Amino acid sequence: RKEVEQDPGPFNVPEGATVAFNCTYSNSASQSFFWYRQDCRKEPKLLMSVYSSGNEDGRFTAQLNRASQYISLLIRDSKLSDSATYLCVVNKGSNDYKLSFGAGTTVTVRA
Amino acid sequence: GAGVSQSPSNKVTEKGKDVELRCDPISGHTALYWYRQSLGQGLEFLIYFQGNSAPDKSGLPSDRFSAERTGGSVSTLTIQRTQQEDSAVYLCATSRGQGRGQTGNIQYFGAGTRLSVL
C-alpha cells in the first residue's frame, strides 16, 4: 500500500465553483500534514499546513481526520489561477522529517 | 538569494557520461532531500541528509547514483555512466529539520535541474 494515496483527477470545474478532494495516508504515527501546489514544469510550493482542528487560508480549507487517516482540501470560488496539481504530503512518523508525497490531484479551472 | 538554489537548471548529456548536480540550501536548514520527477509523474525520493550524514539512501535507484553533502551545506548528486532512463527533473529540497512541530518539516524546493540524456 502506498504511504499517501490521492485521486489523480483531473477535476475540471468552472470559475467560481467549489472543488474538494481527499487523500489517505497509511502511517498512523504521522504528525505533520501539508498541501503543496505544483504548476506545470515548476517545483512544488507549500500551499498550507494542515492542523488537527482544520484550518482555512482565504479560499482554501484543509481538514484532517486522524481516525480515518485522511486529509481534505476544499477550494471555494475557484479562479483560473488555481489550475495546478495539488500534492498531499505527510511525514513518516512522530519525529521524522522525511515527507511522503502523494502523486497529486490535478485541478483545471475553466473560464 | 534566500531560496534553495540548484545548478545547472538544464543539463544535456550523452549516454555514458557522468553528471554532477548541485544544490545550495537555505541558510540554516539542516535537512536536505533529493527527489526525481519524470514527466507527468510524482516525486520519487532519492536520498535524505541530516547535516553531512545520509540516514536514508533508500531511494537511490542504482549504484551509479551517489550524493554527498559537505559542511552541512552544499550537496552534490552525481550520476555515473548516465542512461536514457535517467532523464528527469532532479529536485532538491531543504527544511529546518530542528525541533518538533510541523514548521521544522516544511520542505522548500529549488527550481530543479532538467536532465536530458541523449
mmCIF file with all atom_site columns, C-alpha atoms in Angstrom:
data_model
loop_
_atom_site.group_PDB
_atom_site.id
_atom_site.type_symbol
_atom_site.label_atom_id
_atom_site.label_alt_id
_atom_site.label_comp_id
_atom_site.label_asym_id
_atom_site.label_entity_id
_atom_site.label_seq_id
_atom_site.pdbx_PDB_ins_code
_atom_site.Cartn_x
_atom_site.Cartn_y
_atom_site.Cartn_z
_atom_site.occupancy
_atom_site.B_iso_or_equiv
_atom_site.pdbx_formal_charge
_atom_site.auth_seq_id
_atom_site.auth_comp_id
_atom_site.auth_asym_id
_atom_site.auth_atom_id
_atom_site.pdbx_PDB_model_num
ATOM 1   C CA . ARG A 1 1   ? 0.000   0.000  0.000   1.00 0.00 ? 1   ARG A CA 1
ATOM 2   C CA . LYS A 1 2   ? 1.300   3.462  -0.888  1.00 0.00 ? 2   LYS A CA 1
ATOM 3   C CA . GLU A 1 3   ? 2.112   5.765  2.001   1.00 0.00 ? 3   GLU A CA 1
ATOM 4   C CA . VAL A 1 4   ? -0.026  8.548  0.539   1.00 0.00 ? 4   VAL A CA 1
ATOM 5   C CA . GLU A 1 5   ? -2.799  7.975  -1.980  1.00 0.00 ? 5   GLU A CA 1
ATOM 6   C CA . GLN A 1 6   ? -4.645  10.593 -3.969  1.00 0.00 ? 6   GLN A CA 1
ATOM 7   C CA . ASP A 1 7   ? -7.306  10.623 -6.649  1.00 0.00 ? 7   ASP A CA 1
ATOM 8   C CA . PRO A 1 8   ? -5.322  11.819 -9.664  1.00 0.00 ? 8   PRO A CA 1
ATOM 9   C CA . GLY A 1 9   ? -8.350  13.581 -11.181 1.00 0.00 ? 9   GLY A CA 1
ATOM 10  C CA . PRO A 1 10  ? -8.459  15.626 -13.262 1.00 0.00 ? 10  PRO A CA 1
ATOM 11  C CA . PHE A 1 11  ? -11.122 17.752 -11.656 1.00 0.00 ? 11  PHE A CA 1
ATOM 12  C CA . ASN A 1 12  ? -12.445 20.118 -14.312 1.00 0.00 ? 12  ASN A CA 1
ATOM 13  C CA . VAL A 1 13  ? -14.500 22.911 -12.787 1.00 0.00 ? 13  VAL A CA 1
ATOM 14  C CA . PRO A 1 14  ? -15.860 26.265 -13.965 1.00 0.00 ? 14  PRO A CA 1
ATOM 15  C CA . GLU A 1 15  ? -14.645 29.503 -12.460 1.00 0.00 ? 15  GLU A CA 1
ATOM 16  C CA . GLY A 1 16  ? -16.413 30.272 -9.226  1.00 0.00 ? 16  GLY A CA 1
ATOM 17  C CA . ALA A 1 17  ? -17.152 26.648 -8.413  1.00 0.00 ? 17  ALA A CA 1
ATOM 18  C CA . THR A 1 18  ? -16.147 24.790 -5.270  1.00 0.00 ? 18  THR A CA 1
ATOM 19  C CA . VAL A 1 19  ? -13.932 21.760 -5.632  1.00 0.00 ? 19  VAL A CA 1
ATOM 20  C CA . ALA A 1 20  ? -12.857 19.351 -2.927  1.00 0.00 ? 20  ALA A CA 1
ATOM 21  C CA . PHE A 1 21  ? -10.706 16.251 -2.835  1.00 0.00 ? 21  PHE A CA 1
ATOM 22  C CA . ASN A 1 22  ? -9.093  13.959 -0.294  1.00 0.00 ? 22  ASN A CA 1
ATOM 23  C CA . CYS A 1 23  ? -6.012  11.943 0.250   1.00 0.00 ? 23  CYS A CA 1
ATOM 24  C CA . THR A 1 24  ? -5.415  8.997  2.559   1.00 0.00 ? 24  THR A CA 1
ATOM 25  C CA . TYR A 1 25  ? -2.246  8.110  4.419   1.00 0.00 ? 25  TYR A CA 1
ATOM 26  C CA . SER A 1 26  ? -1.125  4.794  5.834   1.00 0.00 ? 26  SER A CA 1
ATOM 27  C CA . ASN A 1 27  ? 1.109   5.687  8.796   1.00 0.00 ? 27  ASN A CA 1
ATOM 28  C CA . SER A 1 28  ? -0.985  6.292  11.912  1.00 0.00 ? 28  SER A CA 1
ATOM 29  C CA . ALA A 1 29  ? 2.060   7.819  13.635  1.00 0.00 ? 29  ALA A CA 1
ATOM 30  C CA . SER A 1 30  ? 2.258   10.694 11.148  1.00 0.00 ? 30  SER A CA 1
ATOM 31  C CA . GLN A 1 31  ? 2.123   14.092 12.791  1.00 0.00 ? 31  GLN A CA 1
ATOM 32  C CA . SER A 1 32  ? 2.788   16.626 10.051  1.00 0.00 ? 32  SER A CA 1
ATOM 33  C CA . PHE A 1 33  ? 0.481   17.215 7.116   1.00 0.00 ? 33  PHE A CA 1
ATOM 34  C CA . PHE A 1 34  ? 0.668   19.628 4.234   1.00 0.00 ? 34  PHE A CA 1
ATOM 35  C CA . TRP A 1 35  ? -0.798  20.514 0.895   1.00 0.00 ? 35  TRP A CA 1
ATOM 36  C CA . TYR A 1 36  ? 1.665   21.565 -1.776  1.00 0.00 ? 36  TYR A CA 1
ATOM 37  C CA . ARG A 1 37  ? 0.849   23.014 -5.146  1.00 0.00 ? 37  ARG A CA 1
ATOM 38  C CA . GLN A 1 38  ? 2.799   22.230 -8.298  1.00 0.00 ? 38  GLN A CA 1
ATOM 39  C CA . ASP A 1 39  ? 2.315   24.142 -11.525 1.00 0.00 ? 39  ASP A CA 1
ATOM 40  C CA . CYS A 1 40  ? 3.229   22.564 -14.833 1.00 0.00 ? 40  CYS A CA 1
ATOM 41  C CA . ARG A 1 41  ? 7.010   22.185 -15.165 1.00 0.00 ? 41  ARG A CA 1
ATOM 42  C CA . LYS A 1 42  ? 7.610   24.029 -11.898 1.00 0.00 ? 42  LYS A CA 1
ATOM 43  C CA . GLU A 1 43  ? 8.766   22.955 -8.454  1.00 0.00 ? 43  GLU A CA 1
ATOM 44  C CA . PRO A 1 44  ? 6.278   22.149 -5.668  1.00 0.00 ? 44  PRO A CA 1
ATOM 45  C CA . LYS A 1 45  ? 5.438   25.011 -3.349  1.00 0.00 ? 45  LYS A CA 1
ATOM 46  C CA . LEU A 1 46  ? 3.803   24.888 0.046   1.00 0.00 ? 46  LEU A CA 1
ATOM 47  C CA . LEU A 1 47  ? 0.136   25.806 -0.121  1.00 0.00 ? 47  LEU A CA 1
ATOM 48  C CA . MET A 1 48  ? -0.738  25.286 3.510   1.00 0.00 ? 48  MET A CA 1
ATOM 49  C CA . SER A 1 49  ? -0.035  23.194 6.552   1.00 0.00 ? 49  SER A CA 1
ATOM 50  C CA . VAL A 1 50  ? -2.899  21.107 7.894   1.00 0.00 ? 50  VAL A CA 1
ATOM 51  C CA . TYR A 1 51  ? -3.677  21.256 11.583  1.00 0.00 ? 51  TYR A CA 1
ATOM 52  C CA . SER A 1 52  ? -5.738  18.891 13.711  1.00 0.00 ? 52  SER A CA 1
ATOM 53  C CA . SER A 1 53  ? -8.553  21.365 14.180  1.00 0.00 ? 53  SER A CA 1
ATOM 54  C CA . GLY A 1 54  ? -8.734  22.160 10.497  1.00 0.00 ? 54  GLY A CA 1
ATOM 55  C CA . ASN A 1 55  ? -7.634  25.473 9.068   1.00 0.00 ? 55  ASN A CA 1
ATOM 56  C CA . GLU A 1 56  ? -8.509  27.986 6.458   1.00 0.00 ? 56  GLU A CA 1
ATOM 57  C CA . ASP A 1 57  ? -6.385  30.252 4.311   1.00 0.00 ? 57  ASP A CA 1
ATOM 58  C CA . GLY A 1 58  ? -8.510  32.534 2.212   1.00 0.00 ? 58  GLY A CA 1
ATOM 59  C CA . ARG A 1 59  ? -10.455 30.404 -0.238  1.00 0.00 ? 59  ARG A CA 1
ATOM 60  C CA . PHE A 1 60  ? -8.676  27.216 0.821   1.00 0.00 ? 60  PHE A CA 1
ATOM 61  C CA . THR A 1 61  ? -9.808  24.985 3.681   1.00 0.00 ? 61  THR A CA 1
ATOM 62  C CA . ALA A 1 62  ? -7.928  21.930 4.892   1.00 0.00 ? 62  ALA A CA 1
ATOM 63  C CA . GLN A 1 63  ? -9.268  19.257 7.203   1.00 0.00 ? 63  GLN A CA 1
ATOM 64  C CA . LEU A 1 64  ? -7.583  16.355 8.951   1.00 0.00 ? 64  LEU A CA 1
ATOM 65  C CA . ASN A 1 65  ? -9.376  13.196 10.053  1.00 0.00 ? 65  ASN A CA 1
ATOM 66  C CA . ARG A 1 66  ? -6.954  11.147 12.132  1.00 0.00 ? 66  ARG A CA 1
ATOM 67  C CA . ALA A 1 67  ? -9.416  8.360  12.869  1.00 0.00 ? 67  ALA A CA 1
ATOM 68  C CA . SER A 1 68  ? -9.896  7.631  9.191   1.00 0.00 ? 68  SER A CA 1
ATOM 69  C CA . GLN A 1 69  ? -6.417  8.814  8.208   1.00 0.00 ? 69  GLN A CA 1
ATOM 70  C CA . TYR A 1 70  ? -7.402  11.227 5.522   1.00 0.00 ? 70  TYR A CA 1
ATOM 71  C CA . ILE A 1 71  ? -6.823  14.876 4.682   1.00 0.00 ? 71  ILE A CA 1
ATOM 72  C CA . SER A 1 72  ? -9.035  17.036 2.557   1.00 0.00 ? 72  SER A CA 1
ATOM 73  C CA . LEU A 1 73  ? -8.634  20.252 0.626   1.00 0.00 ? 73  LEU A CA 1
ATOM 74  C CA . LEU A 1 74  ? -11.514 22.452 -0.416  1.00 0.00 ? 74  LEU A CA 1
ATOM 75  C CA . ILE A 1 75  ? -11.187 25.368 -2.798  1.00 0.00 ? 75  ILE A CA 1
ATOM 76  C CA . ARG A 1 76  ? -14.012 27.884 -2.869  1.00 0.00 ? 76  ARG A CA 1
ATOM 77  C CA . ASP A 1 77  ? -14.753 30.387 -5.627  1.00 0.00 ? 77  ASP A CA 1
ATOM 78  C CA . SER A 1 78  ? -12.216 28.759 -7.954  1.00 0.00 ? 78  SER A CA 1
ATOM 79  C CA . LYS A 1 79  ? -10.005 31.006 -10.052 1.00 0.00 ? 79  LYS A CA 1
ATOM 80  C CA . LEU A 1 80  ? -8.279  30.207 -13.319 1.00 0.00 ? 80  LEU A CA 1
ATOM 81  C CA . SER A 1 81  ? -5.008  30.578 -11.428 1.00 0.00 ? 81  SER A CA 1
ATOM 82  C CA . ASP A 1 82  ? -5.963  27.682 -9.155  1.00 0.00 ? 82  ASP A CA 1
ATOM 83  C CA . SER A 1 83  ? -5.315  25.278 -12.035 1.00 0.00 ? 83  SER A CA 1
ATOM 84  C CA . ALA A 1 84  ? -2.458  23.115 -10.809 1.00 0.00 ? 84  ALA A CA 1
ATOM 85  C CA . THR A 1 85  ? -1.597  19.754 -9.332  1.00 0.00 ? 85  THR A CA 1
ATOM 86  C CA . TYR A 1 86  ? -2.138  19.547 -5.591  1.00 0.00 ? 86  TYR A CA 1
ATOM 87  C CA . LEU A 1 87  ? 0.178   17.260 -3.660  1.00 0.00 ? 87  LEU A CA 1
ATOM 88  C CA . CYS A 1 88  ? -0.813  15.721 -0.347  1.00 0.00 ? 88  CYS A CA 1
ATOM 89  C CA . VAL A 1 89  ? 2.228   15.456 1.917   1.00 0.00 ? 89  VAL A CA 1
ATOM 90  C CA . VAL A 1 90  ? 2.624   13.556 5.177   1.00 0.00 ? 90  VAL A CA 1
ATOM 91  C CA . ASN A 1 91  ? 5.610   12.920 7.421   1.00 0.00 ? 91  ASN A CA 1
ATOM 92  C CA . LYS A 1 92  ? 6.588   9.366  8.200   1.00 0.00 ? 92  LYS A CA 1
ATOM 93  C CA . GLY A 1 93  ? 6.321   9.401  11.967  1.00 0.00 ? 93  GLY A CA 1
ATOM 94  C CA . SER A 1 94  ? 6.085   11.415 15.109  1.00 0.00 ? 94  SER A CA 1
ATOM 95  C CA . ASN A 1 95  ? 9.645   12.702 14.932  1.00 0.00 ? 95  ASN A CA 1
ATOM 96  C CA . ASP A 1 96  ? 10.679  12.041 11.375  1.00 0.00 ? 96  ASP A CA 1
ATOM 97  C CA . TYR A 1 97  ? 11.466  14.836 8.999   1.00 0.00 ? 97  TYR A CA 1
ATOM 98  C CA . LYS A 1 98  ? 11.110  12.704 5.921   1.00 0.00 ? 98  LYS A CA 1
ATOM 99  C CA . LEU A 1 99  ? 7.984   13.555 3.989   1.00 0.00 ? 99  LEU A CA 1
ATOM 100 C CA . SER A 1 100 ? 5.980   11.284 1.729   1.00 0.00 ? 100 SER A CA 1
ATOM 101 C CA . PHE A 1 101 ? 4.411   12.954 -1.278  1.00 0.00 ? 101 PHE A CA 1
ATOM 102 C CA . GLY A 1 102 ? 1.264   11.811 -2.981  1.00 0.00 ? 102 GLY A CA 1
ATOM 103 C CA . ALA A 1 103 ? 1.241   11.634 -6.757  1.00 0.00 ? 103 ALA A CA 1
ATOM 104 C CA . GLY A 1 104 ? -1.056  14.660 -6.889  1.00 0.00 ? 104 GLY A CA 1
ATOM 105 C CA . THR A 1 105 ? -4.586  15.659 -7.834  1.00 0.00 ? 105 THR A CA 1
ATOM 106 C CA . THR A 1 106 ? -4.913  17.749 -10.959 1.00 0.00 ? 106 THR A CA 1
ATOM 107 C CA . VAL A 1 107 ? -7.401  20.592 -10.936 1.00 0.00 ? 107 VAL A CA 1
ATOM 108 C CA . THR A 1 108 ? -8.304  22.531 -14.059 1.00 0.00 ? 108 THR A CA 1
ATOM 109 C CA . VAL A 1 109 ? -10.457 25.626 -13.715 1.00 0.00 ? 109 VAL A CA 1
ATOM 110 C CA . ARG A 1 110 ? -12.101 26.750 -16.956 1.00 0.00 ? 110 ARG A CA 1
ATOM 111 C CA . ALA A 1 111 ? -13.488 30.157 -17.858 1.00 0.00 ? 111 ALA A CA 1
ATOM 112 C CA . GLY B 2 1   ? 19.012  34.669 -2.808  1.00 0.00 ? 1   GLY B CA 1
ATOM 113 C CA . ALA B 2 2   ? 17.151  33.317 0.180   1.00 0.00 ? 2   ALA B CA 1
ATOM 114 C CA . GLY B 2 3   ? 15.755  30.210 -1.503  1.00 0.00 ? 3   GLY B CA 1
ATOM 115 C CA . VAL B 2 4   ? 17.128  26.821 -2.483  1.00 0.00 ? 4   VAL B CA 1
ATOM 116 C CA . SER B 2 5   ? 19.387  27.185 -5.467  1.00 0.00 ? 5   SER B CA 1
ATOM 117 C CA . GLN B 2 6   ? 20.094  24.392 -7.942  1.00 0.00 ? 6   GLN B CA 1
ATOM 118 C CA . SER B 2 7   ? 22.533  24.300 -10.802 1.00 0.00 ? 7   SER B CA 1
ATOM 119 C CA . PRO B 2 8   ? 22.607  23.801 -13.648 1.00 0.00 ? 8   PRO B CA 1
ATOM 120 C CA . SER B 2 9   ? 18.971  24.478 -14.492 1.00 0.00 ? 9   SER B CA 1
ATOM 121 C CA . ASN B 2 10  ? 19.285  22.329 -17.600 1.00 0.00 ? 10  ASN B CA 1
ATOM 122 C CA . LYS B 2 11  ? 21.790  19.652 -18.499 1.00 0.00 ? 11  LYS B CA 1
ATOM 123 C CA . VAL B 2 12  ? 22.014  17.748 -21.749 1.00 0.00 ? 12  VAL B CA 1
ATOM 124 C CA . THR B 2 13  ? 24.492  14.902 -21.790 1.00 0.00 ? 13  THR B CA 1
ATOM 125 C CA . GLU B 2 14  ? 25.385  11.883 -23.837 1.00 0.00 ? 14  GLU B CA 1
ATOM 126 C CA . LYS B 2 15  ? 24.667  8.383  -22.665 1.00 0.00 ? 15  LYS B CA 1
ATOM 127 C CA . GLY B 2 16  ? 27.569  7.025  -20.643 1.00 0.00 ? 16  GLY B CA 1
ATOM 128 C CA . LYS B 2 17  ? 28.828  10.389 -19.384 1.00 0.00 ? 17  LYS B CA 1
ATOM 129 C CA . ASP B 2 18  ? 28.915  11.384 -15.726 1.00 0.00 ? 18  ASP B CA 1
ATOM 130 C CA . VAL B 2 19  ? 26.952  14.382 -14.446 1.00 0.00 ? 19  VAL B CA 1
ATOM 131 C CA . GLU B 2 20  ? 27.028  16.408 -11.248 1.00 0.00 ? 20  GLU B CA 1
ATOM 132 C CA . LEU B 2 21  ? 24.046  18.314 -9.965  1.00 0.00 ? 21  LEU B CA 1
ATOM 133 C CA . ARG B 2 22  ? 24.416  20.910 -7.255  1.00 0.00 ? 22  ARG B CA 1
ATOM 134 C CA . CYS B 2 23  ? 22.103  22.136 -4.523  1.00 0.00 ? 23  CYS B CA 1
ATOM 135 C CA . ASP B 2 24  ? 22.659  25.171 -2.299  1.00 0.00 ? 24  ASP B CA 1
ATOM 136 C CA . PRO B 2 25  ? 20.255  25.028 0.653   1.00 0.00 ? 25  PRO B CA 1
ATOM 137 C CA . ILE B 2 26  ? 18.546  27.798 2.542   1.00 0.00 ? 26  ILE B CA 1
ATOM 138 C CA . SER B 2 27  ? 20.952  29.034 5.186   1.00 0.00 ? 27  SER B CA 1
ATOM 139 C CA . GLY B 2 28  ? 20.469  27.228 8.483   1.00 0.00 ? 28  GLY B CA 1
ATOM 140 C CA . HIS B 2 29  ? 18.481  24.317 7.037   1.00 0.00 ? 29  HIS B CA 1
ATOM 141 C CA . THR B 2 30  ? 19.996  21.114 8.337   1.00 0.00 ? 30  THR B CA 1
ATOM 142 C CA . ALA B 2 31  ? 17.879  18.661 6.374   1.00 0.00 ? 31  ALA B CA 1
ATOM 143 C CA . LEU B 2 32  ? 18.314  18.244 2.637   1.00 0.00 ? 32  LEU B CA 1
ATOM 144 C CA . TYR B 2 33  ? 16.489  15.951 0.228   1.00 0.00 ? 33  TYR B CA 1
ATOM 145 C CA . TRP B 2 34  ? 16.915  14.909 -3.373  1.00 0.00 ? 34  TRP B CA 1
ATOM 146 C CA . TYR B 2 35  ? 13.938  13.841 -5.467  1.00 0.00 ? 35  TYR B CA 1
ATOM 147 C CA . ARG B 2 36  ? 13.454  12.838 -9.069  1.00 0.00 ? 36  ARG B CA 1
ATOM 148 C CA . GLN B 2 37  ? 10.383  13.597 -11.129 1.00 0.00 ? 37  GLN B CA 1
ATOM 149 C CA . SER B 2 38  ? 9.787   12.152 -14.553 1.00 0.00 ? 38  SER B CA 1
ATOM 150 C CA . LEU B 2 39  ? 7.377   13.867 -16.934 1.00 0.00 ? 39  LEU B CA 1
ATOM 151 C CA . GLY B 2 40  ? 3.823   13.555 -15.681 1.00 0.00 ? 40  GLY B CA 1
ATOM 152 C CA . GLN B 2 41  ? 4.858   11.533 -12.654 1.00 0.00 ? 41  GLN B CA 1
ATOM 153 C CA . GLY B 2 42  ? 5.002   12.132 -8.917  1.00 0.00 ? 42  GLY B CA 1
ATOM 154 C CA . LEU B 2 43  ? 8.087   12.856 -6.829  1.00 0.00 ? 43  LEU B CA 1
ATOM 155 C CA . GLU B 2 44  ? 10.431  9.935  -6.331  1.00 0.00 ? 44  GLU B CA 1
ATOM 156 C CA . PHE B 2 45  ? 12.512  10.198 -3.146  1.00 0.00 ? 45  PHE B CA 1
ATOM 157 C CA . LEU B 2 46  ? 16.215  9.581  -3.664  1.00 0.00 ? 46  LEU B CA 1
ATOM 158 C CA . ILE B 2 47  ? 18.183  10.481 -0.532  1.00 0.00 ? 47  ILE B CA 1
ATOM 159 C CA . TYR B 2 48  ? 17.916  12.443 2.717   1.00 0.00 ? 48  TYR B CA 1
ATOM 160 C CA . PHE B 2 49  ? 20.710  14.272 4.535   1.00 0.00 ? 49  PHE B CA 1
ATOM 161 C CA . GLN B 2 50  ? 20.693  15.436 8.107   1.00 0.00 ? 50  GLN B CA 1
ATOM 162 C CA . GLY B 2 51  ? 23.757  17.608 8.377   1.00 0.00 ? 51  GLY B CA 1
ATOM 163 C CA . ASN B 2 52  ? 26.506  15.823 6.470   1.00 0.00 ? 52  ASN B CA 1
ATOM 164 C CA . SER B 2 53  ? 25.235  12.323 7.073   1.00 0.00 ? 53  SER B CA 1
ATOM 165 C CA . ALA B 2 54  ? 22.695  10.469 4.964   1.00 0.00 ? 54  ALA B CA 1
ATOM 166 C CA . PRO B 2 55  ? 20.456  8.376  7.232   1.00 0.00 ? 55  PRO B CA 1
ATOM 167 C CA . ASP B 2 56  ? 18.287  7.339  4.317   1.00 0.00 ? 56  ASP B CA 1
ATOM 168 C CA . LYS B 2 57  ? 19.672  6.473  0.893   1.00 0.00 ? 57  LYS B CA 1
ATOM 169 C CA . SER B 2 58  ? 16.919  4.002  0.145   1.00 0.00 ? 58  SER B CA 1
ATOM 170 C CA . GLY B 2 59  ? 15.660  5.823  -2.930  1.00 0.00 ? 59  GLY B CA 1
ATOM 171 C CA . LEU B 2 60  ? 18.869  5.814  -4.950  1.00 0.00 ? 60  LEU B CA 1
ATOM 172 C CA . PRO B 2 61  ? 17.945  3.689  -7.992  1.00 0.00 ? 61  PRO B CA 1
ATOM 173 C CA . SER B 2 62  ? 21.343  2.085  -8.554  1.00 0.00 ? 62  SER B CA 1
ATOM 174 C CA . ASP B 2 63  ? 24.986  2.289  -7.570  1.00 0.00 ? 63  ASP B CA 1
ATOM 175 C CA . ARG B 2 64  ? 25.502  4.746  -10.419 1.00 0.00 ? 64  ARG B CA 1
ATOM 176 C CA . PHE B 2 65  ? 23.850  7.332  -8.186  1.00 0.00 ? 65  PHE B CA 1
ATOM 177 C CA . SER B 2 66  ? 25.638  8.906  -5.247  1.00 0.00 ? 66  SER B CA 1
ATOM 178 C CA . ALA B 2 67  ? 25.357  12.097 -3.255  1.00 0.00 ? 67  ALA B CA 1
ATOM 179 C CA . GLU B 2 68  ? 27.367  13.952 -0.719  1.00 0.00 ? 68  GLU B CA 1
ATOM 180 C CA . ARG B 2 69  ? 26.960  16.985 1.444   1.00 0.00 ? 69  ARG B CA 1
ATOM 181 C CA . THR B 2 70  ? 29.827  18.966 2.845   1.00 0.00 ? 70  THR B CA 1
ATOM 182 C CA . GLY B 2 71  ? 29.906  21.435 5.711   1.00 0.00 ? 71  GLY B CA 1
ATOM 183 C CA . GLY B 2 72  ? 26.233  20.800 6.328   1.00 0.00 ? 72  GLY B CA 1
ATOM 184 C CA . SER B 2 73  ? 25.544  22.992 3.351   1.00 0.00 ? 73  SER B CA 1
ATOM 185 C CA . VAL B 2 74  ? 26.026  22.345 -0.373  1.00 0.00 ? 74  VAL B CA 1
ATOM 186 C CA . SER B 2 75  ? 25.068  18.954 -1.730  1.00 0.00 ? 75  SER B CA 1
ATOM 187 C CA . THR B 2 76  ? 26.092  17.283 -4.951  1.00 0.00 ? 76  THR B CA 1
ATOM 188 C CA . LEU B 2 77  ? 24.198  14.468 -6.651  1.00 0.00 ? 77  LEU B CA 1
ATOM 189 C CA . THR B 2 78  ? 26.385  12.502 -9.052  1.00 0.00 ? 78  THR B CA 1
ATOM 190 C CA . ILE B 2 79  ? 25.125  10.148 -11.718 1.00 0.00 ? 79  ILE B CA 1
ATOM 191 C CA . GLN B 2 80  ? 27.779  7.998  -13.341 1.00 0.00 ? 80  GLN B CA 1
ATOM 192 C CA . ARG B 2 81  ? 27.511  6.417  -16.781 1.00 0.00 ? 81  ARG B CA 1
ATOM 193 C CA . THR B 2 82  ? 24.173  8.100  -17.441 1.00 0.00 ? 82  THR B CA 1
ATOM 194 C CA . GLN B 2 83  ? 21.419  6.163  -19.171 1.00 0.00 ? 83  GLN B CA 1
ATOM 195 C CA . GLN B 2 84  ? 18.425  7.470  -21.099 1.00 0.00 ? 84  GLN B CA 1
ATOM 196 C CA . GLU B 2 85  ? 16.087  6.399  -18.299 1.00 0.00 ? 85  GLU B CA 1
ATOM 197 C CA . ASP B 2 86  ? 17.907  8.858  -16.020 1.00 0.00 ? 86  ASP B CA 1
ATOM 198 C CA . SER B 2 87  ? 16.288  11.724 -17.945 1.00 0.00 ? 87  SER B CA 1
ATOM 199 C CA . ALA B 2 88  ? 14.078  13.603 -15.483 1.00 0.00 ? 88  ALA B CA 1
ATOM 200 C CA . VAL B 2 89  ? 13.895  16.712 -13.348 1.00 0.00 ? 89  VAL B CA 1
ATOM 201 C CA . TYR B 2 90  ? 16.040  16.398 -10.233 1.00 0.00 ? 90  TYR B CA 1
ATOM 202 C CA . LEU B 2 91  ? 14.669  18.446 -7.363  1.00 0.00 ? 91  LEU B CA 1
ATOM 203 C CA . CYS B 2 92  ? 16.419  19.415 -4.166  1.00 0.00 ? 92  CYS B CA 1
ATOM 204 C CA . ALA B 2 93  ? 14.508  20.467 -1.070  1.00 0.00 ? 93  ALA B CA 1
ATOM 205 C CA . THR B 2 94  ? 15.619  21.607 2.364   1.00 0.00 ? 94  THR B CA 1
ATOM 206 C CA . SER B 2 95  ? 13.955  22.024 5.730   1.00 0.00 ? 95  SER B CA 1
ATOM 207 C CA . ARG B 2 96  ? 14.929  23.377 9.110   1.00 0.00 ? 96  ARG B CA 1
ATOM 208 C CA . GLY B 2 97  ? 14.872  19.851 10.475  1.00 0.00 ? 97  GLY B CA 1
ATOM 209 C CA . GLN B 2 98  ? 15.079  21.018 14.053  1.00 0.00 ? 98  GLN B CA 1
ATOM 210 C CA . GLY B 2 99  ? 12.783  20.544 16.968  1.00 0.00 ? 99  GLY B CA 1
ATOM 211 C CA . ARG B 2 100 ? 9.299   19.198 16.919  1.00 0.00 ? 100 ARG B CA 1
ATOM 212 C CA . GLY B 2 101 ? 6.334   20.586 15.179  1.00 0.00 ? 101 GLY B CA 1
ATOM 213 C CA . GLN B 2 102 ? 5.233   20.999 11.619  1.00 0.00 ? 102 GLN B CA 1
ATOM 214 C CA . THR B 2 103 ? 7.220   24.076 10.717  1.00 0.00 ? 103 THR B CA 1
ATOM 215 C CA . GLY B 2 104 ? 10.526  22.236 11.011  1.00 0.00 ? 104 GLY B CA 1
ATOM 216 C CA . ASN B 2 105 ? 9.302   19.691 8.490   1.00 0.00 ? 105 ASN B CA 1
ATOM 217 C CA . ILE B 2 106 ? 8.232   22.103 5.772   1.00 0.00 ? 106 ILE B CA 1
ATOM 218 C CA . GLN B 2 107 ? 10.357  21.457 2.701   1.00 0.00 ? 107 GLN B CA 1
ATOM 219 C CA . TYR B 2 108 ? 11.304  24.246 0.345   1.00 0.00 ? 108 TYR B CA 1
ATOM 220 C CA . PHE B 2 109 ? 12.199  23.265 -3.166  1.00 0.00 ? 109 PHE B CA 1
ATOM 221 C CA . GLY B 2 110 ? 14.669  24.535 -5.668  1.00 0.00 ? 110 GLY B CA 1
ATOM 222 C CA . ALA B 2 111 ? 13.630  25.015 -9.278  1.00 0.00 ? 111 ALA B CA 1
ATOM 223 C CA . GLY B 2 112 ? 15.271  21.733 -10.233 1.00 0.00 ? 112 GLY B CA 1
ATOM 224 C CA . THR B 2 113 ? 17.756  20.514 -12.813 1.00 0.00 ? 113 THR B CA 1
ATOM 225 C CA . ARG B 2 114 ? 16.234  19.170 -16.006 1.00 0.00 ? 114 ARG B CA 1
ATOM 226 C CA . LEU B 2 115 ? 18.493  16.345 -17.150 1.00 0.00 ? 115 LEU B CA 1
ATOM 227 C CA . SER B 2 116 ? 18.276  15.019 -20.687 1.00 0.00 ? 116 SER B CA 1
ATOM 228 C CA . VAL B 2 117 ? 20.373  12.003 -21.627 1.00 0.00 ? 117 VAL B CA 1
ATOM 229 C CA . LEU B 2 118 ? 20.698  11.548 -25.371 1.00 0.00 ? 118 LEU B CA 1
#
